[in-house]
Backbone as a ProteinNet text record, in pm:
[ID]
protein_1_A
[PRIMARY]
XXXXXXXXXXXXXXXXXXXXXXXXXXXXXXXXXXXXXXXXXXXXXXXXXXXXXXXXXXXXXXXXXXXXXXXXXXXXXXXXXXXXXXXXXXXXXXXXXXXXXXXXXXXXXXXXXXXXXXXXXXXXXXXXXXXXXXXXXXXX
[TERTIARY]
10009.4	10063.3	9973.7	9852	9756.6	9768.3	9781.6	9794.4	9927.1	10029.6	10160.5	10156.4	10093.5	10081.5	9999.8	9891.1	9804	9877.8	9953.9	10028.6	10132.9	10200.4	10299.4	10232.8	10119	10047.1	10003.3	9955	9912.9	10031.6	10144.5	10263.7	10308.1	10301	10337.1	10243.1	10116.9	10017.7	10037.1	10067.1	10093	10217.5	10322.9	10446	10415	10333.6	10292.1	10213.7	10122.5	10041.1	10127.7	10225.3	10316.6	10396.2	10443.2	10519.4	10431.1	10307.4	10213.7	10185.7	10165.1	10137.9	10256.5	10380.1	10499.5	10507.8	10477.4	10478.5	10375.9	10256.2	10153	10194.9	10260.9	10308.4	10411.8	10503	10604.2	10537.1	10441.2	10368.3	10292.9	10236.6	10161.8	10254.9	10375.2	10473.6	10512.8	10537.6	10575.3	10465.9	10341.3	10231	10207.6	10233.3	10222.8	10328.7	10451.7	10557.7	10519.9	10469.4	10425.8	10313.8	10219.5	10107.9	10160.3	10255	10311.4	10387.7	10461	10534	10436.6	10330.7	10230.5	10158.1	10125.8	10057.2	10146.6	10275.9	10370.7	10377.8	10389.5	10393.3	10263.2	10151.8	10021.7	10013.9	10059.7	10057.9	10149	10268	10359	10295.6	10228.7	10161.6	10050.6	9976.7	9872.2	9931.9	10046.9	10113.7	10159.8	10221.3	10264.7	10145	10037.4	9916.3	9861.5	9861.7	9813.8	9902.2	10035.6	10128.4	10102.3	10083.8	10055.6	9924.6	9821.8	9692.5	9706	9782.6	9803	9876	9980.7	10055.2	9964.9	9882.9	9790.9	9690.1	9636.4	9540.3	9604.4	9729.3	9799.2	9823.1	9869.9	9894.8	9764.9	9659	9530.5	9480.9	9497.7	9456	9536.8	9667.7	9755.2	9717.4	9696.7	9657.6	9521.9	9432.8	9299.8	9309.6	9392.2	9407	9476.6	9573.7	9639.7	9540.2	9453.5	9352.8	9259.1	9219.3	9133.9	9207.3	9335.7	9417.2	9426.1	9445	9452.3	9318.3	9208.3	9076.5	9052.9	9096.7	9082.7	9166.4	9291.1	9379.5	9319.1	9265.5	9202.9	9084.5	9005.2	8890.8	8937.4	9044.3	9098.1	9150.4	9217.6	9270	9156.6	9046.8	8931.8	8873.9	8869.4	8820.4	8912.9	9044.3	9139.9	9128.9	9104.4	9088.6	8968	8859.7	8741.7	8775.1	8852.9	8893.2	8978.4	9071.7	9154.9	9069.5	8968.2	8878.5	8805	8759.6	8692.3	8789.3	8912.5	9013.7	9044.6	9052.1	9078.6	8964.6	8842.1	8725.8	8732.8	8768.6	8779.5	8889.9	9002.8	9112.2	9066.4	8997.4	8946.9	8847.7	8760.9	8661.9	8732.4	8835.5	8912.8	8979.6	9033.4	9095.7	8992.4	8872.4	8766.5	8731.8	8720.7	8689.5	8803	8927.1	9042.8	9039.2	9007.1	8995.8	8882.6	8771	8659.7	8703.1	8780.7	8829	8923.6	9007.6	9098.8	9017.4	8914.3	8827.4	8755.9	8707.3	8638.9	8735.3	8857.1	8958	8984.6	8996	9016.3	8897.1	8778.8	8656.6	8649.9	8687.3	8686.9	8787.9	8904.7	9006.9	8953.3	8890.5	8833.9	8726.3	8638.7	8532.6	8590.2	8694	8758.6	8818.4	8884.3	8941.2	8829.6	8721.7	8608.8	8551.7	8540.1	8485.9	8577	8709.2	8802.7	8786.5	8777.7	8760.4	8628	8526.1	8394.6	8399	8468.5	8482.1	8557.6	8667.9	8742.7	8653.9	8574.8	8484.5	8382.3	8329.4	8233.4	8298.1	8423.6	8493.3	8511.5	8553.3	8572.8	8439.6	8334.5	8202.5	8159.8	8183.7	8147.7	8227.8	8354.5	8439.7	8391.9	8363.2	8314.4	8180.9	8095.3	7964.7	7983.1	8072.2	8098.3	8154.3	8243.9	8298.7	8189.3	8101.5	7991.1	7900	7872.1	7786.4	7853.7	7984.2	8055.4	8050.6	8073.9	8071.2	7931.6	7832.1	7695.2	7663.7	7711.8	7688.9	7763.4	7881.5	7954.8	7883.2	7826.2	7758.1	7622.4	7571.8	7439.5	7439.7
8703.9	8813.6	8936.9	8912.8	9024.4	9086.6	9001	9051.6	9122.4	9071.6	9135.2	9275.2	9281.1	9410.7	9506.6	9460.1	9543.9	9582.2	9489.5	9517.3	9623.9	9613	9713.5	9849.7	9849.3	9975.7	10035.3	9947.8	9993.7	10045.1	9974.3	10017.5	10155.1	10173.1	10301	10410.8	10376.4	10473.6	10506.2	10405.2	10425.6	10511.7	10485.8	10565.8	10710.9	10727.8	10863.9	10931	10853.6	10910.2	10943.4	10858.7	10884.5	11012.3	11028.2	11148.1	11272.7	11258.8	11372.6	11404.2	11297.1	11314.8	11383.3	11337.3	11398	11546.1	11573.9	11714.9	11796.9	11740.9	11811.8	11830.8	11729.4	11741.4	11853.8	11860.3	11966.7	12104	12113.4	12239.7	12274.6	12173	12193.7	12246.3	12187.6	12234.8	12380	12406.5	12542.3	12642.7	12607.9	12699.4	12710.1	12601.6	12609.8	12705.1	12695.2	12786.8	12931.3	12951.1	13085.6	13135.5	13046	13082	13124.9	13048	13083.2	13216.2	13235.5	13362.6	13479.3	13465.2	13571.9	13595	13486.1	13498.7	13572.9	13541.1	13609.8	13758	13787.8	13927.1	13999.9	13929.6	13987.9	14021.1	13927.4	13949.4	14067.7	14072	14184.2	14315.8	14313.5	14433.8	14477.3	14379.6	14411.7	14477.5	14423.7	14481.6	14623.6	14642.7	14778	14872.2	14820.7	14902.2	14940.9	14846.3	14874.3	14978.7	14963.5	15063	15199.8	15199.8	15326.9	15387.1	15302.3	15351.3	15409.6	15342.2	15393.1	15526.9	15534.3	15659.9	15768.8	15731.2	15828.6	15877.7	15785.2	15823.8	15919.2	15884.8	15972.4	16109.9	16110.6	16237.7	16315	16244	16310.4	16369.7	16292.3	16340.1	16463.1	16455.5	16569	16690.7	16668	16779.2	16835.7	16748	16791.8	16882.9	16842.6	16927.2	17058.1	17052.3	17175.7	17265.4	17205.2	17283.5	17352.5	17281.2	17342.1	17458.2	17439.2	17545.4	17665.2	17637.3	17745.3	17818.4	17743.1	17805.9	17896.1	17850	17931.9	18058.7	18042.4	18158.2	18252.9	18197.8	18279.9	18356.1	18290.3	18355.7	18471.7	18447.7	18554.5	18669.2	18633.6	18737.5	18818.5	18750.4	18821.1	18918.1	18874.9	18964.3	19084.7	19058.2	19168.3	19259.6	19199.8	19278.6	19371.1	19315.8	19399.7	19512.5	19478.1	19581.7	19686.5	19640.9	19736.1	19820.2	19756.6	19832.3	19938.4	19897.3	19994	20104.2	20064.9	20163.8	20254.9	20195.9	20274.5	20373.5	20326.3	20415.3	20527.2	20491.5	20592.8	20693.4	20644.1	20734.8	20829.7	20776.1	20861.8	20963.5	20917.1	21008.5	21115	21074.6	21168.7	21272.1	21225	21317.4	21415	21364.5	21452.5	21557.3	21510.6	21604.3	21705.1	21656.5	21745.4	21851.5	21807	21902.6	22002.2	21951.7	22041.7	22143.3	22096.1	22187.5	22292.5	22251.1	22347.5	22452.2	22407.5	22503.6	22595.8	22535.6	22618.1	22718.6	22675.3	22764.9	22881.1	22850.9	22957.5	23052.3	22992.5	23075.9	23162.1	23102.9	23180.1	23293.7	23263	23367.6	23477.6	23437.1	23536.5	23619.6	23550.4	23623	23711.2	23661	23739.8	23867.4	23852.4	23969.8	24066.2	24007	24092.1	24163.7	24089.4	24147.2	24258.7	24233.3	24337.7	24462.9	24443.1	24558.9	24628	24545.6	24602.5	24678.9	24620.7	24685.6	24817	24811.7	24934.7	25037.5	24989.2	25080.9	25141	25053.6	25102.1	25205.4	25180.2	25276.3	25408	25393.9	25516.4	25588.9	25509.9	25571.7	25636.2	25566.8	25623.7	25750.3	25746.8	25864.6	25977.6	25943.2	26044.9	26101.6	26009.3	26054.1	26142.1	26103.1	26184.1	26320.4	26322.6	26450.3	26534.8	26469.3	26543.7	26602.2	26523	26571.7	26689.1	26682.5	26794.1	26918	26890.2	27003.6	27064	26977.6	27027.4	27107.5	27060.3	27129.8	27263.1	27264.2	27390.4	27492.5	27449.2	27543.7	27578.9	27516.5	27544.6	27650.8
7962.9	7893.1	7902.3	7882.1	7896.2	8034.4	8134.9	8271	8291	8232.3	8241.9	8182	8066.5	7999.2	8083.7	8134.7	8218.8	8346.1	8400.4	8521.9	8494.2	8379.9	8344	8327.5	8260.4	8239.7	8373.2	8459.1	8590.5	8671.2	8661.9	8732.5	8680.9	8547.4	8487.5	8538.6	8536.4	8581.9	8729	8809.8	8952.2	8968.4	8890.2	8897.4	8860	8757.5	8717.6	8829.8	8886.9	8995.4	9116.8	9146	9257.6	9228.4	9102.9	9064.2	9077	9027.6	9037.3	9183.6	9264.6	9406.8	9475.2	9439.1	9497.2	9458.6	9331.4	9283.6	9361.4	9382.8	9459.4	9604.6	9662.4	9799.7	9811.1	9711.3	9711.1	9699.8	9608.2	9592	9719.8	9783.9	9907.4	10016.3	10026.4	10123.6	10093	9963.8	9922.7	9962.9	9932.2	9963.8	10114.4	10187.5	10333.6	10388.5	10334.9	10377	10343.3	10221.5	10180.8	10271.6	10303	10391.9	10528.1	10584.7	10715	10708	10597.4	10579.4	10571.5	10492.2	10477	10608.7	10679.3	10808.4	10908.3	10910.6	10999	10963.5	10834.9	10790.6	10828	10813.9	10848.1	10997.1	11081.2	11226.1	11261.5	11198.9	11223.2	11178.7	11063.7	11013.4	11108.8	11162.8	11260.7	11384.5	11430.9	11548.3	11517.6	11398.9	11359.9	11348.3	11292	11277.8	11414.5	11507.8	11643.4	11710.3	11691.7	11747.9	11686.6	11555.1	11486.8	11537.4	11552.2	11601.5	11741.5	11827.7	11963.2	11959.9	11878	11866.6	11810	11712.1	11652.7	11756.5	11836.1	11940.3	12040.1	12081.5	12175.5	12113.6	11988.6	11920	11903.6	11867.4	11848.5	11980.3	12087.4	12219.3	12258.3	12235.5	12267.3	12183.1	12053.7	11965.3	12003.8	12045.6	12087.3	12208.9	12307	12426	12390.2	12298.8	12254.3	12181.3	12101.1	12029.2	12127.1	12231.7	12334	12398.8	12428.2	12487.7	12393.7	12265.3	12166	12157.1	12160.7	12155.5	12275.8	12394.2	12515.2	12501.3	12454.7	12435	12332	12224.1	12120.4	12177.4	12259.6	12322.9	12409.5	12488.6	12572.4	12487.4	12376.9	12287.5	12224.2	12190.4	12134.2	12236.3	12363.6	12468.8	12481.7	12481.3	12491.7	12370.7	12254.7	12132.7	12145.6	12205.6	12228	12324	12429.1	12524.9	12456.1	12369	12296.4	12202.4	12142	12054.7	12136.4	12255.5	12342.6	12381.2	12416.2	12453.9	12335.2	12217.2	12096.8	12072	12090.8	12075.7	12178.6	12304.2	12409.3	12376.7	12324.5	12287.5	12177.1	12078.5	11969.3	12023.5	12111.8	12171.1	12254.2	12329.5	12409	12317.7	12205	12110	12054.1	12025.4	11977.2	12082.8	12208.7	12318.5	12334.2	12323.3	12334.3	12223.9	12102.2	11991	12015.8	12069.2	12102.5	12207.6	12308.2	12413.1	12354.2	12262.2	12197.3	12122.3	12049.6	11977.3	12075.4	12185.1	12285.7	12347.8	12373.5	12430.7	12335.7	12207.3	12107.6	12105.1	12111.3	12109	12234.9	12350.5	12475.5	12465.5	12410.5	12392.6	12301.8	12193.1	12100.6	12169.9	12245	12316	12426.5	12493.4	12598.4	12539.9	12425.8	12357.6	12318.1	12265.6	12226.9	12349.5	12460.6	12583.8	12636.3	12630.8	12674.5	12589.2	12459	12370.2	12399.5	12422	12451.5	12585.6	12685.4	12816.5	12800.6	12724.8	12698.1	12628	12533.8	12462.6	12559.9	12650.2	12750.3	12842.2	12882.8	12969.1	12895.7	12769.7	12691.3	12672.7	12649.9	12632.7	12763.2	12875.9	13006.4	13032.6	13003.9	13022.9	12932.5	12809.7	12715.7	12763.2	12811.9	12861.3	12984.9	13074.6	13194.7	13154.2	13058.9	13010.2	12946.3	12873.4	12812.8	12919.4	13023.5	13131.2	13202.3	13228.8	13290.3	13201.2	13073.5	12980.6	12977.7	12980.1	12977	13101.7	13217.7	13342.5	13341.8	13282.9	13279.6	13193.1	13086.4	13000.9	13053.4	13142.3	13196.6	13292
[MASK]
++++++++++++++++++++++++++++++++++++++++++++++++++++++++++++++++++++++++++++++++++++++++++++++++++++++++++++++++++++++++++++++++++++++++++++

């Protein structure tokens, strides 16, 4: 009887252990499936990441070459800007010279008028002097 009781208890315990073992096996299968699903998703994510990295590298390379092109164009534009600045300075200087020439032309005109008046005055003075000399000779 003692053995029967112990055997029953052992059988119960074995049945419990078998149930627990079965439950653990089911959980193990579930987690293995989850592990495979996560591993598959991880591999797919790695592939997508690699594709993204490749696309990024290509885009970066393309942008880098475009940036170099823009820098070259900017450098050329800066040179042209300097040339335009030089041209602008030359135009301003030319305008200053033109204004100086206009002032000089006015001054020459003024001096020419003065010279003409002075020449006329000299002629009149010479004529007056010649008339005075004739008059003086007549009275002598």
